[in-house]
């Protein structure tokens, strides 16, 4: 059993090259895969064995059409990550690492915005927080999109719940570079460890 895990936040096509494409997104996906390779070096290439020792949890924005966060419904963002669309799918380079019980969906209710993956639930209704507790996780590595919104909210909630949070900086994408840098400083000041490579 392991005491560390990786949380991949919203590495979904709409945030990579779709309606809400973020800066550094394609590079961030490559860096996320490289990070997984480094954390699992020396293991066989079989994804199931890798997941036994280094669980990888995926958080996915997963909206119904007409979600309250969309500009068409009076919200802030263009339509994105609608359930069942390509835009809401995890990038293909990361898909081999996905397991249904370790995939958590958020923003599923039409009238509720959720930035934090911490409250996201898998198909069986278990939250990310519950699963991390069940696995006896202590150190949680986080990467994903976007630094200033869902990554930030997820890190702060993980920290509040008592996990040691490590943010994998090269594997982040963001809406705005200044906002990204300010968020890294804010999270570091609140006790999140920033991993630079
Ligand atoms: Zn969303």
Short mmCIF file of C-alpha atoms and ligand atoms in Angstrom, two decimals:
data_model
loop_
_atom_site.label_atom_id
_atom_site.label_comp_id
_atom_site.label_asym_id
_atom_site.label_seq_id
_atom_site.Cartn_x
_atom_site.Cartn_y
_atom_site.Cartn_z
CA UNK A 1 0.00 0.00 0.00
CA UNK A 2 1.10 3.54 -0.62
CA UNK A 3 0.64 6.76 1.26
CA UNK A 4 0.84 9.11 -1.69
CA UNK A 5 -1.47 9.72 -4.63
CA UNK A 6 -1.87 12.05 -7.59
CA UNK A 7 -5.00 14.10 -8.28
CA UNK A 8 -5.37 15.18 -11.93
CA UNK A 9 -7.79 18.11 -12.13
CA UNK A 10 -9.80 18.82 -15.29
CA UNK A 11 -7.28 17.74 -17.94
CA UNK A 12 -10.22 17.75 -20.34
CA UNK A 13 -10.28 18.73 -24.01
CA UNK A 14 -12.39 21.87 -23.57
CA UNK A 15 -9.70 23.21 -21.20
CA UNK A 16 -6.87 22.02 -23.46
CA UNK A 17 -7.89 23.01 -26.99
CA UNK A 18 -11.64 23.59 -26.77
CA UNK A 19 -14.02 26.36 -25.71
CA UNK A 20 -11.99 27.26 -22.62
CA UNK A 21 -8.47 26.43 -23.84
CA UNK A 22 -5.91 27.42 -21.21
CA UNK A 23 -2.28 28.54 -21.48
CA UNK A 24 0.41 25.82 -21.23
CA UNK A 25 -2.28 23.11 -21.48
CA UNK A 26 -0.63 20.74 -23.98
CA UNK A 27 2.70 21.07 -22.24
CA UNK A 28 0.99 20.45 -18.89
CA UNK A 29 -0.46 17.15 -20.16
CA UNK A 30 3.01 16.00 -21.28
CA UNK A 31 4.47 17.07 -17.94
CA UNK A 32 1.76 15.17 -16.06
CA UNK A 33 2.64 11.98 -17.93
CA UNK A 34 6.37 12.60 -17.30
CA UNK A 35 5.63 13.11 -13.59
CA UNK A 36 3.72 9.81 -13.43
CA UNK A 37 6.68 8.13 -15.15
CA UNK A 38 9.10 9.57 -12.60
CA UNK A 39 6.93 8.61 -9.61
CA UNK A 40 6.58 5.05 -10.89
CA UNK A 41 10.09 4.55 -12.29
CA UNK A 42 11.30 0.99 -12.08
CA UNK A 43 7.82 -0.51 -12.23
CA UNK A 44 6.53 -2.47 -15.16
CA UNK A 45 4.66 -0.55 -17.82
CA UNK A 46 1.39 -2.16 -16.83
CA UNK A 47 -1.00 0.63 -15.78
CA UNK A 48 -2.80 -1.57 -13.24
CA UNK A 49 0.42 -2.29 -11.36
CA UNK A 50 1.32 1.38 -11.42
CA UNK A 51 -2.03 2.28 -9.89
CA UNK A 52 -1.55 -0.24 -7.06
CA UNK A 53 1.42 1.68 -5.75
CA UNK A 54 0.65 5.22 -6.91
CA UNK A 55 -3.11 5.79 -7.24
CA UNK A 56 -4.07 8.42 -9.80
CA UNK A 57 -7.40 10.11 -9.22
CA UNK A 58 -9.13 12.08 -11.95
CA UNK A 59 -11.42 15.02 -11.34
CA UNK A 60 -13.70 15.91 -14.26
CA UNK A 61 -15.90 18.92 -14.81
CA UNK A 62 -19.12 17.25 -15.97
CA UNK A 63 -21.94 19.65 -16.74
CA UNK A 64 -25.46 19.21 -18.05
CA UNK A 65 -26.31 21.38 -21.08
CA UNK A 66 -27.44 24.81 -19.88
CA UNK A 67 -25.38 24.66 -16.65
CA UNK A 68 -25.58 27.79 -14.47
CA UNK A 69 -21.86 28.59 -15.06
CA UNK A 70 -22.41 29.05 -18.82
CA UNK A 71 -22.86 32.56 -20.24
CA UNK A 72 -26.03 31.31 -21.97
CA UNK A 73 -27.47 30.78 -18.47
CA UNK A 74 -26.10 34.03 -17.03
CA UNK A 75 -22.81 32.53 -15.80
CA UNK A 76 -19.15 33.41 -16.36
CA UNK A 77 -17.89 30.81 -18.81
CA UNK A 78 -18.66 29.68 -22.36
CA UNK A 79 -20.35 26.29 -22.58
CA UNK A 80 -17.78 23.61 -21.67
CA UNK A 81 -17.34 20.01 -20.53
CA UNK A 82 -20.89 18.95 -21.22
CA UNK A 83 -21.32 15.34 -20.12
CA UNK A 84 -20.82 12.88 -22.96
CA UNK A 85 -19.04 15.30 -25.32
CA UNK A 86 -15.45 15.18 -26.57
CA UNK A 87 -14.82 18.48 -24.74
CA UNK A 88 -15.55 16.78 -21.45
CA UNK A 89 -13.18 13.84 -22.05
CA UNK A 90 -9.79 13.37 -20.36
CA UNK A 91 -6.82 13.83 -22.73
CA UNK A 92 -5.96 10.59 -24.49
CA UNK A 93 -2.39 10.51 -23.11
CA UNK A 94 -3.84 10.21 -19.60
CA UNK A 95 -6.76 7.91 -20.33
CA UNK A 96 -4.74 4.68 -19.81
CA UNK A 97 -4.34 5.64 -16.15
CA UNK A 98 -8.06 6.12 -15.48
CA UNK A 99 -10.13 3.77 -13.33
CA UNK A 100 -13.86 4.22 -12.88
CA UNK A 101 -13.74 4.12 -9.09
CA UNK A 102 -10.97 6.75 -9.10
CA UNK A 103 -12.78 9.16 -11.46
CA UNK A 104 -14.74 11.93 -9.78
CA UNK A 105 -17.29 14.21 -11.41
CA UNK A 106 -18.18 17.75 -10.34
CA UNK A 107 -20.56 20.44 -11.52
CA UNK A 108 -23.15 17.80 -12.35
CA UNK A 109 -26.11 19.70 -10.90
CA UNK A 110 -27.48 22.29 -13.30
CA UNK A 111 -27.80 25.04 -10.68
CA UNK A 112 -24.59 24.53 -8.69
CA UNK A 113 -21.03 25.59 -9.63
CA UNK A 114 -18.23 23.46 -8.14
CA UNK A 115 -14.60 24.41 -8.61
CA UNK A 116 -13.19 22.05 -6.01
CA UNK A 117 -12.61 18.44 -6.93
CA UNK A 118 -12.70 17.57 -3.26
CA UNK A 119 -16.48 17.31 -3.34
CA UNK A 120 -16.54 15.48 -6.68
CA UNK A 121 -18.06 11.99 -6.56
CA UNK A 122 -17.41 8.77 -8.47
CA UNK A 123 -20.15 6.70 -10.13
CA UNK A 124 -20.74 4.91 -6.82
CA UNK A 125 -21.29 8.25 -5.05
CA UNK A 126 -18.03 8.22 -3.06
CA UNK A 127 -16.24 11.56 -2.84
CA UNK A 128 -12.57 12.18 -3.61
CA UNK A 129 -12.00 12.97 0.06
CA UNK A 130 -13.58 9.70 1.19
CA UNK A 131 -11.48 7.62 -1.20
CA UNK A 132 -8.24 9.32 -0.16
CA UNK A 133 -9.12 8.59 3.48
CA UNK A 134 -9.93 4.97 2.64
CA UNK A 135 -6.55 4.57 0.94
CA UNK A 136 -4.85 6.09 3.98
CA UNK A 137 -3.25 8.74 1.80
CA UNK A 138 -0.99 11.30 3.42
CA UNK A 139 0.75 13.08 0.56
CA UNK A 140 -1.42 14.29 -2.30
CA UNK A 141 0.22 15.54 -5.50
CA UNK A 142 -1.95 17.79 -7.64
CA UNK A 143 -1.71 18.81 -11.29
CA UNK A 144 -4.21 20.05 -13.85
CA UNK A 145 -6.26 22.97 -15.12
CA UNK A 146 -6.79 25.77 -14.29
CA UNK A 147 -4.39 26.86 -11.58
CA UNK A 148 -6.44 29.89 -10.51
CA UNK A 149 -9.80 28.10 -10.25
CA UNK A 150 -10.32 24.37 -9.89
CA UNK A 151 -6.71 23.50 -9.00
CA UNK A 152 -6.60 26.24 -6.36
CA UNK A 153 -9.94 25.25 -4.80
CA UNK A 154 -9.00 21.55 -4.79
CA UNK A 155 -5.62 22.23 -3.11
CA UNK A 156 -7.16 24.40 -0.40
CA UNK A 157 -9.84 21.81 0.41
CA UNK A 158 -7.30 18.97 0.50
CA UNK A 159 -5.17 20.98 2.85
CA UNK A 160 -8.12 21.85 5.09
CA UNK A 161 -8.86 18.12 5.31
CA UNK A 162 -5.35 17.50 6.65
CA UNK A 163 -3.48 16.09 3.65
CA UNK A 164 0.05 17.23 2.76
CA UNK A 165 -0.43 18.89 -0.61
CA UNK A 166 2.27 19.05 -3.31
CA UNK A 167 1.50 21.05 -6.41
CA UNK A 168 3.29 19.90 -9.57
CA UNK A 169 3.93 23.32 -11.15
CA UNK A 170 5.09 22.28 -14.67
CA UNK A 171 1.92 20.19 -15.06
CA UNK A 172 -0.46 23.13 -14.60
CA UNK A 173 -2.33 25.19 -17.17
CA UNK A 174 -3.97 28.53 -16.49
CA UNK A 175 -6.25 31.27 -17.74
CA UNK A 176 -3.72 34.04 -17.14
CA UNK A 177 0.00 33.83 -16.35
CA UNK A 178 -0.01 36.58 -13.71
CA UNK A 179 -2.99 34.91 -12.04
CA UNK A 180 -1.19 31.56 -12.15
CA UNK A 181 1.92 32.99 -10.48
CA UNK A 182 -0.12 34.82 -7.84
CA UNK A 183 -2.00 31.59 -7.06
CA UNK A 184 1.26 29.65 -6.67
CA UNK A 185 2.46 32.27 -4.16
CA UNK A 186 -0.85 32.19 -2.30
CA UNK A 187 -0.88 28.39 -2.09
CA UNK A 188 2.77 28.24 -1.04
CA UNK A 189 2.08 30.78 1.72
CA UNK A 190 -0.78 28.60 2.93
CA UNK A 191 1.53 25.58 3.23
CA UNK A 192 1.24 23.83 -0.13
CA UNK A 193 4.62 22.59 -1.36
CA UNK A 194 5.36 23.67 -4.92
CA UNK A 195 7.17 20.98 -6.93
CA UNK A 196 9.10 22.67 -9.71
CA UNK A 197 10.17 19.58 -11.63
ZN1 LIG B 1 -17.16 24.03 -15.44
#
